[in-house]
């Protein structure tokens, strides 16, 4: 960490234009009372949302709602965007000094933020796996919206990291049978590691009690509706940005009384808002990362200085990336 005068300097990734990004030196505030100074060890790339940001596909109507908690700049560009950061507290709040913490901070080597915005990583959870916390929050929210029950037969259409985490949580309910559906047959191995069934779309099971859709594609949505049993709810977790989606709402959609319900991690379901805070949800997400099998969801590693060169491929819709782990200078291993 360089220091100019009394102001430490840091390096941060910026999305600078459509399919363009760069690492730039940015000033880092001096910690004040109630703040902590954090050195990043790892950050995680959220392929779905960050891919839309990278390509400039965040619609203008959502520029305010889609701001990350510690985003700098404004959509469409330039923006410093990201929300899966694991680092070590260097100074500040004595209760956090030296501790490993998760925060919803972008890709930046050193930063200052309120200590209340840092959540300690529970003992026994490696720093690398802790980057999955933000995606685990999304999965928790989806289960709240879907309300699965013990013994349900459940499909998750879309085998990205959010779909896999949603299926993983659903499969831990007693007696459930959870099937992951994806067009990539290689996802079968990952599904097996998480004790999930797997099927290609053409072999997808029917008459399911609950369906989650995460593929962000019209074909995936059609598959999800086809898997649903009569009266079933399909939880739509995909966000399509400014893209259009074809939803097959003709044929038997109405006569089978199917329900298409949106789920979005930016809010807590109304029936839980009196008791649940965002911090409680994030603490819960971190606590659910104890299983070493979840390490399979980290499929790629990239050194922070190499991000601008490698992001175009990592965020390519056709790539096989689950979670790309960004590794910083002081990261262990």
Coordinates of C-alpha atoms in Angstrom, one line a residue:
X1 CA 0.0 0.0 0.0
X2 CA 1.5 3.3 -1.1
X3 CA 1.1 6.4 0.9
X4 CA 1.1 10.0 -0.4
X5 CA 1.3 12.5 2.4
X6 CA -1.2 11.2 5.0
X7 CA -3.4 9.6 2.4
X8 CA -2.9 5.9 1.6
X9 CA -3.3 4.9 -2.0
X10 CA -5.0 1.8 -3.3
X11 CA -5.8 0.1 -6.6
X12 CA -9.3 -0.5 -7.8
X13 CA -11.0 -2.1 -10.8
X14 CA -13.2 0.3 -12.8
X15 CA -15.7 -0.6 -15.6
X16 CA -14.8 2.2 -18.0
X17 CA -17.0 1.6 -21.1
X18 CA -18.8 -1.2 -22.9
X19 CA -16.6 -4.3 -22.6
X20 CA -13.8 -2.2 -21.2
X21 CA -12.2 -2.1 -17.7
X22 CA -9.0 -0.9 -16.1
X23 CA -7.2 -0.9 -12.8
X24 CA -6.5 2.6 -11.5
X25 CA -4.9 4.1 -8.4
X26 CA -7.4 5.6 -6.0
X27 CA -7.0 7.5 -2.7
X28 CA -8.0 5.6 0.4
X29 CA -9.5 7.6 3.2
X30 CA -7.8 7.7 6.6
X31 CA -9.9 5.7 9.0
X32 CA -12.0 7.7 11.4
X33 CA -13.7 6.7 14.6
X34 CA -15.9 3.7 13.8
X35 CA -14.1 2.9 10.6
X36 CA -11.7 0.0 9.7
X37 CA -8.9 -0.2 7.2
X38 CA -9.1 -3.5 5.3
X39 CA -6.6 -5.2 3.0
X40 CA -8.3 -7.4 0.5
X41 CA -7.2 -11.0 0.2
X42 CA -9.8 -12.3 -2.2
X43 CA -12.9 -10.9 -4.1
X44 CA -15.4 -12.8 -6.2
X45 CA -16.7 -11.8 -9.6
X46 CA -20.5 -12.0 -9.8
X47 CA -20.8 -13.2 -13.4
X48 CA -24.5 -12.4 -13.9
X49 CA -24.7 -8.8 -12.6
X50 CA -21.1 -7.8 -13.3
X51 CA -21.5 -9.2 -16.8
X52 CA -24.4 -6.9 -17.4
X53 CA -22.4 -3.9 -16.0
X54 CA -19.4 -4.8 -18.1
X55 CA -21.5 -4.9 -21.3
X56 CA -23.4 -1.8 -20.4
X57 CA -26.7 -3.6 -20.2
X58 CA -28.0 -2.1 -17.0
X59 CA -31.2 -0.3 -18.1
X60 CA -31.4 3.4 -17.2
X61 CA -34.6 2.8 -15.2
X62 CA -32.5 0.6 -12.8
X63 CA -29.4 2.8 -12.5
X64 CA -30.3 3.8 -8.9
X65 CA -31.8 0.5 -7.7
X66 CA -28.8 -1.5 -9.1
X67 CA -26.1 0.5 -7.3
X68 CA -23.8 -1.7 -5.2
X69 CA -23.6 -0.7 -1.6
X70 CA -20.1 0.8 -2.0
X71 CA -20.2 1.6 -5.7
X72 CA -18.2 4.6 -6.9
X73 CA -19.2 6.4 -10.1
X74 CA -22.5 6.2 -11.9
X75 CA -24.0 4.0 -14.5
X76 CA -23.4 3.4 -17.3
X77 CA -19.7 4.2 -16.9
X78 CA -17.3 4.6 -15.3
X79 CA -18.2 2.6 -12.2
X80 CA -16.3 0.8 -9.5
X81 CA -18.6 -2.2 -9.0
X82 CA -18.6 -5.4 -7.0
X83 CA -19.9 -6.9 -3.8
X84 CA -18.0 -9.9 -2.7
X85 CA -14.8 -8.9 -0.8
X86 CA -12.9 -10.9 1.9
X87 CA -10.0 -9.1 3.6
X88 CA -8.2 -8.6 6.9
X89 CA -8.7 -5.6 9.1
X90 CA -5.4 -3.7 9.5
X91 CA -6.5 -1.1 11.9
X92 CA -9.6 0.6 13.4
X93 CA -12.3 -1.0 15.6
X94 CA -10.3 -3.0 18.2
X95 CA -13.0 -5.7 18.1
X96 CA -12.2 -6.4 14.5
X97 CA -8.4 -5.7 14.4
X98 CA -6.6 -8.6 12.7
X99 CA -9.8 -10.4 11.9
X100 CA -11.0 -11.9 8.5
X101 CA -14.1 -10.0 7.4
X102 CA -16.6 -10.1 4.5
X103 CA -17.9 -6.9 3.0
X104 CA -20.0 -5.8 0.0
X105 CA -17.1 -3.9 -1.3
X106 CA -15.8 -3.7 -5.0
X107 CA -12.6 -5.1 -6.3
X108 CA -10.0 -2.9 -4.5
X109 CA -6.7 -3.7 -2.8
X110 CA -7.1 -1.6 0.4
X111 CA -10.1 0.4 1.5
X112 CA -11.8 2.1 4.5
X113 CA -15.4 1.5 5.5
X114 CA -17.6 1.6 8.7
X115 CA -16.9 -1.3 10.9
X116 CA -20.6 -2.0 11.0
X117 CA -20.4 -2.9 7.3
X118 CA -17.9 -5.7 7.9
X119 CA -19.1 -9.2 9.0
X120 CA -16.5 -11.5 10.6
X121 CA -15.9 -14.7 8.7
X122 CA -16.8 -17.6 11.1
X123 CA -14.0 -19.8 12.3
X124 CA -13.4 -22.8 10.0
X125 CA -14.5 -21.1 6.8
X126 CA -11.5 -20.4 4.5
X127 CA -11.2 -16.9 3.1
X128 CA -11.6 -18.2 -0.5
X129 CA -14.9 -19.9 0.2
X130 CA -16.2 -16.8 2.1
X131 CA -16.5 -14.9 -1.2
X132 CA -19.6 -17.0 -1.9
X133 CA -21.5 -15.3 0.9
X134 CA -23.2 -12.7 -1.4
X135 CA -24.4 -15.5 -3.8
X136 CA -25.6 -17.5 -0.8
X137 CA -27.7 -14.6 0.3
X138 CA -29.4 -14.7 -3.0
X139 CA -30.1 -18.4 -2.6
X140 CA -31.5 -17.8 0.9
X141 CA -33.8 -15.1 -0.4
X142 CA -35.0 -17.4 -3.2
X143 CA -36.0 -20.1 -0.7
X144 CA -37.8 -17.6 1.4
X145 CA -39.8 -16.6 -1.8
X146 CA -40.3 -20.2 -2.9
X147 CA -41.3 -21.6 0.6
X148 CA -40.2 -25.2 -0.1
X149 CA -41.4 -28.0 2.2
X150 CA -39.9 -31.3 3.4
X151 CA -40.4 -34.0 0.8
X152 CA -40.8 -31.7 -2.1
X153 CA -39.5 -32.6 -5.6
X154 CA -37.7 -29.4 -6.7
X155 CA -36.1 -28.4 -9.9
X156 CA -33.5 -25.6 -10.4
X157 CA -33.0 -24.6 -14.0
X158 CA -29.6 -23.1 -14.6
X159 CA -26.4 -24.5 -13.1
X160 CA -24.5 -21.3 -12.4
X161 CA -23.2 -20.6 -8.9
X162 CA -26.5 -19.0 -7.8
X163 CA -28.5 -22.0 -9.1
X164 CA -26.1 -24.5 -7.5
X165 CA -26.3 -22.7 -4.1
X166 CA -30.1 -22.6 -4.3
X167 CA -30.3 -26.3 -5.2
X168 CA -27.8 -27.0 -2.4
X169 CA -29.9 -25.3 0.3
X170 CA -33.2 -26.8 -1.0
X171 CA -31.6 -30.3 -0.9
X172 CA -30.8 -29.9 2.8
X173 CA -34.5 -29.9 3.7
X174 CA -35.6 -33.4 4.9
X175 CA -36.9 -35.7 2.2
X176 CA -36.5 -33.3 -0.7
X177 CA -35.4 -34.5 -4.1
X178 CA -33.6 -31.7 -6.0
X179 CA -32.7 -31.8 -9.7
X180 CA -30.3 -29.4 -11.3
X181 CA -31.1 -28.7 -15.0
X182 CA -28.4 -27.3 -17.3
X183 CA -27.4 -27.4 -21.0
X184 CA -23.8 -28.1 -20.0
X185 CA -23.4 -31.8 -19.2
X186 CA -20.2 -31.0 -17.3
X187 CA -22.4 -29.6 -14.5
X188 CA -23.4 -33.1 -13.7
X189 CA -20.1 -33.7 -11.8
X190 CA -20.6 -30.5 -9.7
X191 CA -24.2 -31.5 -9.0
X192 CA -23.1 -34.9 -7.8
X193 CA -20.5 -33.3 -5.5
X194 CA -23.4 -31.4 -3.8
X195 CA -25.6 -34.5 -3.7
X196 CA -28.0 -33.3 -6.3
X197 CA -29.6 -35.1 -9.2
X198 CA -28.8 -33.7 -12.7
X199 CA -30.6 -33.7 -16.1
X200 CA -30.2 -32.0 -19.4
X201 CA -33.2 -29.9 -20.5
X202 CA -34.6 -32.7 -22.7
X203 CA -34.6 -35.1 -19.8
X204 CA -35.9 -32.6 -17.2
X205 CA -38.4 -34.1 -14.8
X206 CA -42.0 -33.0 -14.9
X207 CA -44.7 -32.5 -12.2
X208 CA -42.3 -30.8 -9.8
X209 CA -43.6 -29.2 -6.6
X210 CA -41.4 -26.1 -6.9
X211 CA -39.1 -24.7 -9.6
X212 CA -36.4 -22.1 -9.5
X213 CA -35.1 -20.5 -12.7
X214 CA -31.7 -18.9 -12.8
X215 CA -30.4 -19.3 -16.4
X216 CA -31.3 -15.8 -17.6
X217 CA -32.5 -17.3 -20.9
X218 CA -35.9 -17.6 -22.6
X219 CA -35.2 -21.3 -23.3
X220 CA -34.4 -21.9 -19.6
X221 CA -37.7 -20.2 -18.6
X222 CA -39.6 -22.4 -21.0
X223 CA -37.9 -25.5 -19.4
X224 CA -38.8 -24.2 -15.9
X225 CA -42.4 -23.8 -16.8
X226 CA -42.5 -27.2 -18.4
X227 CA -41.1 -28.8 -15.2
X228 CA -43.8 -27.3 -13.0
X229 CA -46.6 -29.4 -11.8
X230 CA -50.2 -28.1 -11.8
X231 CA -50.5 -25.2 -9.5
X232 CA -46.8 -25.0 -9.0
X233 CA -44.8 -21.8 -8.4
X234 CA -41.8 -21.0 -10.6
X235 CA -39.4 -18.6 -8.8
X236 CA -37.8 -16.3 -11.4
X237 CA -34.3 -15.5 -10.1
X238 CA -32.8 -14.3 -13.4
X239 CA -32.2 -10.7 -14.1
X240 CA -32.1 -9.9 -17.8
X241 CA -31.0 -6.3 -17.6
X242 CA -32.1 -4.4 -20.8
X243 CA -32.6 -7.6 -22.7
X244 CA -36.0 -9.0 -23.7
X245 CA -37.3 -12.4 -22.7
X246 CA -39.8 -14.6 -24.4
X247 CA -42.1 -16.2 -21.8
X248 CA -44.4 -19.1 -23.1
X249 CA -47.5 -18.0 -21.3
X250 CA -49.9 -19.4 -23.8
X251 CA -50.8 -23.1 -24.2
X252 CA -51.5 -24.6 -20.8
X253 CA -50.0 -21.9 -18.6
X254 CA -53.4 -20.6 -17.4
X255 CA -55.3 -23.8 -17.3
X256 CA -52.6 -25.4 -15.1
X257 CA -52.7 -22.3 -12.8
X258 CA -49.0 -21.9 -12.8
X259 CA -47.5 -19.0 -10.8
X260 CA -44.4 -17.0 -12.0
X261 CA -42.9 -15.1 -9.0
X262 CA -39.9 -12.8 -9.0
X263 CA -37.2 -13.1 -6.4
X264 CA -34.6 -10.3 -5.9
X265 CA -31.9 -10.1 -3.2
X266 CA -32.1 -6.3 -3.0
X267 CA -35.1 -6.5 -0.6
X268 CA -36.1 -8.9 2.2
X269 CA -39.6 -10.5 1.7
X270 CA -42.3 -8.3 3.4
X271 CA -43.3 -11.0 5.9
X272 CA -39.7 -11.1 7.2
X273 CA -38.9 -7.4 7.3
X274 CA -40.0 -6.9 10.9
X275 CA -37.4 -9.4 12.1
X276 CA -34.7 -9.8 9.6
X277 CA -32.0 -7.2 8.7
X278 CA -29.6 -7.4 5.8
X279 CA -26.8 -8.0 8.3
X280 CA -28.6 -11.0 9.9
X281 CA -29.1 -12.4 6.4
X282 CA -25.5 -12.0 5.5
X283 CA -24.3 -13.5 8.8
X284 CA -26.6 -16.5 8.1
X285 CA -25.2 -16.8 4.6
X286 CA -21.6 -16.9 5.9
X287 CA -22.6 -19.5 8.5
X288 CA -23.9 -21.8 5.7
X289 CA -20.6 -22.0 4.0
X290 CA -19.1 -24.6 6.3
X291 CA -19.3 -27.5 3.8
X292 CA -15.9 -28.1 1.9
X293 CA -18.0 -29.4 -1.0
X294 CA -18.8 -25.8 -1.8
X295 CA -15.2 -25.2 -2.9
X296 CA -16.2 -26.8 -6.2
X297 CA -18.1 -23.6 -7.0
X298 CA -14.8 -21.7 -7.3
X299 CA -13.8 -22.7 -10.7
X300 CA -11.2 -20.1 -11.8
X301 CA -8.6 -18.0 -10.1
X302 CA -7.1 -14.7 -11.5
X303 CA -4.5 -12.4 -10.0
X304 CA -5.8 -8.9 -9.4
X305 CA -3.4 -7.2 -11.8
X306 CA -4.5 -9.5 -14.6
X307 CA -8.2 -8.7 -14.3
X308 CA -8.5 -6.2 -17.2
X309 CA -7.0 -8.8 -19.6
X310 CA -9.0 -11.7 -18.4
X311 CA -12.4 -10.3 -17.5
X312 CA -13.8 -10.3 -21.1
X313 CA -13.5 -14.1 -21.1
X314 CA -14.5 -14.6 -17.5
X315 CA -17.7 -12.7 -18.1
X316 CA -18.5 -14.2 -21.5
X317 CA -22.0 -15.7 -21.4
X318 CA -20.6 -18.9 -23.1
X319 CA -17.8 -19.5 -20.7
X320 CA -17.9 -22.3 -18.1
X321 CA -17.0 -20.1 -15.2
X322 CA -18.9 -20.7 -11.9
X323 CA -17.1 -18.3 -9.5
X324 CA -13.9 -16.5 -10.6
X325 CA -11.8 -15.8 -7.5
X326 CA -9.7 -12.7 -7.7
X327 CA -6.4 -13.1 -5.8
X328 CA -4.6 -10.1 -4.2
X329 CA -1.0 -9.7 -3.4
X330 CA -1.1 -10.7 0.3
X331 CA -3.5 -13.6 -0.1
X332 CA -2.4 -16.9 1.5
X333 CA -1.4 -19.8 -0.7

